[in-house]
C-alpha cells in the first residue's frame, strides 16, 4: 500500500502541523486508505500515533491525521538499532500466552515464540528437534499461522489442535501424521494469524525472540543458541 520510506518518516516528524486530531477523526481519515476498525495508541515519537491495522500491519500517523507512514520504527540511539514496532507487538503476543502450546526447557535460559504450520516441512523439522532445543535451555512456545489462511485444510487442522483437550498431544500427533479429531470450538487461531500478519510473517516457521527480533525460517538448536547468546551479551 505505502512505500517504506525512512526519509519521508523523518520529514513527517519535522513538518507535522502541530494540530491535534481526535482518534475518531484519524479513523475517518484512515478510511480513505482502506483501513477500517484500526486500533490507535500512543507512539514513542512526539507528534505521532501508532495505528494497528490488522492485515495491513503497524503504521504511524501524525497527530493531525494528515500523514501516514508504513514500516517498522527503529530507535537508533543505542549501540544498535532496536525495532520499536516489534517491541510494541510483544505486548500483544504475551496476551496470547494462555493460548500457546508450550514446550518448556527443564533449565530455561531462553524463550522463543514460533509461528508454525502443521503442513510446513521445516516446521516439522523444527518440532522433531524439540528435545535438542529444550536441552539447550530453549523454551519453545507455539502460535498457529496456517499459511493458506484459517479456512484452509491446514487451518482447519490447526483449529482442531487448538480445540483439543490436550493441545500438546494433538500437536505432536499432527506433526507425526496422525489423525486429529476435528473438535469444533472458537479456538482463537485467527488471533494468532492476525498477529503474525502484524509482524509481517510470510512463511513458517517464524521465530520471535524475547527482544522482539523475528527470524524467518528454520534454525537448528546450536545456531539458535549462538544467536540468543550473542544478543544477550549485546544487551548487557
GROMACS .gro file of N, CA and C in nm, residues 120-127 204-205 217-218:
model
   36
  120UNK      N    1   0.382  -2.742   0.709
  120UNK     CA    2   0.512  -2.686   0.669
  120UNK      C    3   0.624  -2.784   0.702
  121UNK      N    4   0.701  -2.831   0.601
  121UNK     CA    5   0.808  -2.928   0.626
  121UNK      C    6   0.913  -2.880   0.726
  122UNK      N    7   0.951  -2.753   0.717
  122UNK     CA    8   1.054  -2.704   0.809
  122UNK      C    9   1.000  -2.681   0.950
  123UNK      N   10   0.869  -2.661   0.961
  123UNK     CA   11   0.808  -2.657   1.094
  123UNK      C   12   0.816  -2.795   1.158
  124UNK      N   13   0.797  -2.897   1.078
  124UNK     CA   14   0.807  -3.034   1.128
  124UNK      C   15   0.951  -3.066   1.168
  125UNK      N   16   1.045  -3.019   1.088
  125UNK     CA   17   1.186  -3.042   1.119
  125UNK      C   18   1.221  -2.976   1.252
  126UNK      N   19   1.174  -2.854   1.271
  126UNK     CA   20   1.198  -2.784   1.398
  126UNK      C   21   1.139  -2.864   1.514
  127UNK      N   22   1.016  -2.912   1.496
  127UNK     CA   23   0.950  -2.983   1.605
  127UNK      C   24   1.018  -3.116   1.635
  204UNK      N   25   0.670  -1.991   0.727
  204UNK     CA   26   0.689  -2.056   0.857
  204UNK      C   27   0.803  -2.155   0.847
  205UNK      N   28   0.868  -2.186   0.960
  205UNK     CA   29   0.848  -2.125   1.090
  205UNK      C   30   0.902  -1.982   1.095
  217UNK      N   31   1.230  -1.865   0.911
  217UNK     CA   32   1.287  -1.992   0.868
  217UNK      C   33   1.342  -2.076   0.982
  218UNK      N   34   1.369  -2.201   0.948
  218UNK     CA   35   1.421  -2.298   1.044
  218UNK      C   36   1.560  -2.258   1.096
   0.00000   0.00000   0.00000
